[in-house]
Amino acid sequence: MRYVSFIHRDDTGYGVSFPDLPGCVSVGGTVDDAVRQGSEALAFHVEGLVADGEPIPQPRSIDAIKADPGLADWRQGADFVLIPLLLDRGDRREGSISRSTAACSRPSTTRPGSAG
């Protein structure tokens, strides 16, 4: 399971947000750090949903995110990064839900307007 994230740059670094998981955000000083921190935030957020008995939103495709008019301002100037939900370091299957720490494989990066 891979979630689309937006990476925005400002004067101090990079911010990561997940349109399918409102409130799941992270920051990093470099793109690599932001993606790593975003992966950890994603895992922590989903583990919290599981612990609270809340449903885990299904990730939308990049095309669906691009077509959502409600996200037009949010995605402006952002890079799209697909971050896999990997929660169990011992069982590196994507989307396996456990109470352990996140692990991150190499994400896919797509610029807005390019095929993805």
mmCIF file of C-alpha atoms in Angstrom:
data_model
loop_
_atom_site.group_PDB
_atom_site.id
_atom_site.type_symbol
_atom_site.label_atom_id
_atom_site.label_comp_id
_atom_site.label_asym_id
_atom_site.label_seq_id
_atom_site.Cartn_x
_atom_site.Cartn_y
_atom_site.Cartn_z
ATOM 1 C CA MET A 1 0.000 0.000 0.000
ATOM 2 C CA ARG A 2 1.522 3.329 -1.077
ATOM 3 C CA TYR A 3 0.259 6.754 -0.094
ATOM 4 C CA VAL A 4 0.722 9.894 -2.158
ATOM 5 C CA SER A 5 2.522 12.588 -0.224
ATOM 6 C CA PHE A 6 3.190 16.192 -1.132
ATOM 7 C CA ILE A 7 6.621 17.645 -0.498
ATOM 8 C CA HIS A 8 6.815 21.424 -0.294
ATOM 9 C CA ARG A 9 10.024 23.402 0.103
ATOM 10 C CA ASP A 10 10.346 26.578 2.106
ATOM 11 C CA ASP A 11 13.259 28.618 3.457
ATOM 12 C CA THR A 12 13.957 26.186 6.296
ATOM 13 C CA GLY A 13 13.548 22.784 4.630
ATOM 14 C CA TYR A 14 10.881 20.458 3.315
ATOM 15 C CA GLY A 15 7.394 19.670 4.560
ATOM 16 C CA VAL A 16 5.584 16.395 3.900
ATOM 17 C CA SER A 17 1.812 15.928 3.992
ATOM 18 C CA PHE A 18 -0.546 13.137 2.994
ATOM 19 C CA PRO A 19 -3.818 14.169 1.320
ATOM 20 C CA ASP A 20 -5.482 10.846 2.177
ATOM 21 C CA LEU A 21 -4.482 11.150 5.849
ATOM 22 C CA PRO A 22 -5.292 14.678 7.056
ATOM 23 C CA GLY A 23 -3.116 15.664 9.978
ATOM 24 C CA CYS A 24 -0.288 13.324 9.012
ATOM 25 C CA VAL A 25 2.619 15.710 8.417
ATOM 26 C CA SER A 26 6.371 15.807 8.846
ATOM 27 C CA VAL A 27 9.411 17.926 8.000
ATOM 28 C CA GLY A 28 13.041 17.417 7.064
ATOM 29 C CA GLY A 29 16.108 19.460 6.268
ATOM 30 C CA THR A 30 16.667 17.628 2.961
ATOM 31 C CA VAL A 31 14.347 15.776 0.598
ATOM 32 C CA ASP A 32 15.761 12.436 1.752
ATOM 33 C CA ASP A 33 15.284 13.381 5.391
ATOM 34 C CA ALA A 34 11.754 14.626 4.687
ATOM 35 C CA VAL A 35 10.825 11.342 2.980
ATOM 36 C CA ARG A 36 12.332 9.327 5.836
ATOM 37 C CA GLN A 37 10.498 11.419 8.420
ATOM 38 C CA GLY A 38 7.331 11.226 6.307
ATOM 39 C CA SER A 39 7.554 7.443 6.279
ATOM 40 C CA GLU A 40 7.813 7.399 10.055
ATOM 41 C CA ALA A 41 4.909 9.843 10.389
ATOM 42 C CA LEU A 42 2.810 7.690 8.048
ATOM 43 C CA ALA A 43 3.481 4.552 10.090
ATOM 44 C CA PHE A 44 2.863 6.332 13.395
ATOM 45 C CA HIS A 45 -0.395 7.841 12.100
ATOM 46 C CA VAL A 46 -1.727 4.522 10.791
ATOM 47 C CA GLU A 47 -0.674 2.691 13.964
ATOM 48 C CA GLY A 48 -2.657 5.299 15.910
ATOM 49 C CA LEU A 49 -5.717 4.700 13.731
ATOM 50 C CA VAL A 50 -5.412 0.945 14.318
ATOM 51 C CA ALA A 51 -4.991 1.406 18.083
ATOM 52 C CA ASP A 52 -8.088 3.629 18.175
ATOM 53 C CA GLY A 53 -10.138 1.182 16.097
ATOM 54 C CA GLU A 54 -10.492 3.715 13.279
ATOM 55 C CA PRO A 55 -10.600 2.707 9.608
ATOM 56 C CA ILE A 56 -7.438 3.117 7.551
ATOM 57 C CA PRO A 57 -8.204 5.242 4.475
ATOM 58 C CA GLN A 58 -7.402 3.555 1.180
ATOM 59 C CA PRO A 59 -4.731 5.457 -0.731
ATOM 60 C CA ARG A 60 -5.785 7.162 -3.942
ATOM 61 C CA SER A 61 -3.724 7.169 -7.114
ATOM 62 C CA ILE A 62 -1.689 10.174 -8.193
ATOM 63 C CA ASP A 63 -4.209 10.686 -11.009
ATOM 64 C CA ALA A 64 -7.082 10.790 -8.498
ATOM 65 C CA ILE A 65 -5.165 13.261 -6.331
ATOM 66 C CA LYS A 66 -4.440 15.449 -9.380
ATOM 67 C CA ALA A 67 -8.132 15.378 -10.360
ATOM 68 C CA ASP A 68 -9.405 16.381 -6.892
ATOM 69 C CA PRO A 69 -10.328 20.090 -7.118
ATOM 70 C CA GLY A 70 -10.304 20.360 -3.327
ATOM 71 C CA LEU A 71 -6.544 19.749 -3.332
ATOM 72 C CA ALA A 72 -5.621 22.319 -5.995
ATOM 73 C CA ASP A 73 -4.107 24.842 -3.561
ATOM 74 C CA TRP A 74 -2.501 22.151 -1.396
ATOM 75 C CA ARG A 75 -0.678 20.462 -4.268
ATOM 76 C CA GLN A 76 0.457 23.685 -5.974
ATOM 77 C CA GLY A 77 4.248 23.763 -6.105
ATOM 78 C CA ALA A 78 4.532 20.319 -4.534
ATOM 79 C CA ASP A 79 6.401 17.249 -5.633
ATOM 80 C CA PHE A 80 4.427 14.018 -5.394
ATOM 81 C CA VAL A 81 6.152 11.173 -3.575
ATOM 82 C CA LEU A 82 4.669 7.686 -3.209
ATOM 83 C CA ILE A 83 5.572 6.409 0.242
ATOM 84 C CA PRO A 84 4.866 2.756 1.032
ATOM 85 C CA LEU A 85 3.201 1.887 4.302
ATOM 86 C CA LEU A 86 5.680 -0.530 5.863
ATOM 87 C CA LEU A 87 5.073 -1.060 9.535
ATOM 88 C CA ASP A 88 6.884 -4.218 10.575
ATOM 89 C CA ARG A 89 10.675 -4.346 10.232
ATOM 90 C CA GLY A 90 10.661 -8.134 10.655
ATOM 91 C CA ASP A 91 7.993 -8.635 7.993
ATOM 92 C CA ARG A 92 8.699 -6.130 5.236
ATOM 93 C CA ARG A 93 5.403 -6.710 3.448
ATOM 94 C CA GLU A 94 3.738 -3.481 2.431
ATOM 95 C CA GLY A 95 0.667 -2.656 4.435
ATOM 96 C CA SER A 96 1.221 -5.274 7.132
ATOM 97 C CA ILE A 97 -0.298 -3.759 10.235
ATOM 98 C CA SER A 98 1.535 -4.204 13.507
ATOM 99 C CA ARG A 99 2.530 -2.142 16.510
ATOM 100 C CA SER A 100 6.206 -1.939 15.561
ATOM 101 C CA THR A 101 8.357 0.730 13.990
ATOM 102 C CA ALA A 102 8.140 1.925 10.382
ATOM 103 C CA ALA A 103 10.557 0.955 7.646
ATOM 104 C CA CYS A 104 10.856 2.787 4.356
ATOM 105 C CA SER A 105 11.757 1.463 0.955
ATOM 106 C CA ARG A 106 12.833 3.750 -1.863
ATOM 107 C CA PRO A 107 9.890 6.026 -2.712
ATOM 108 C CA SER A 108 8.729 7.033 -6.168
ATOM 109 C CA THR A 109 8.863 10.750 -6.972
ATOM 110 C CA THR A 110 6.729 12.469 -9.582
ATOM 111 C CA ARG A 111 6.595 16.151 -10.488
ATOM 112 C CA PRO A 112 3.122 17.650 -10.924
ATOM 113 C CA GLY A 113 2.086 17.573 -14.549
ATOM 114 C CA SER A 114 4.214 14.544 -15.394
ATOM 115 C CA ALA A 115 2.914 11.026 -15.886
ATOM 116 C CA GLY A 116 2.655 9.090 -12.663
#
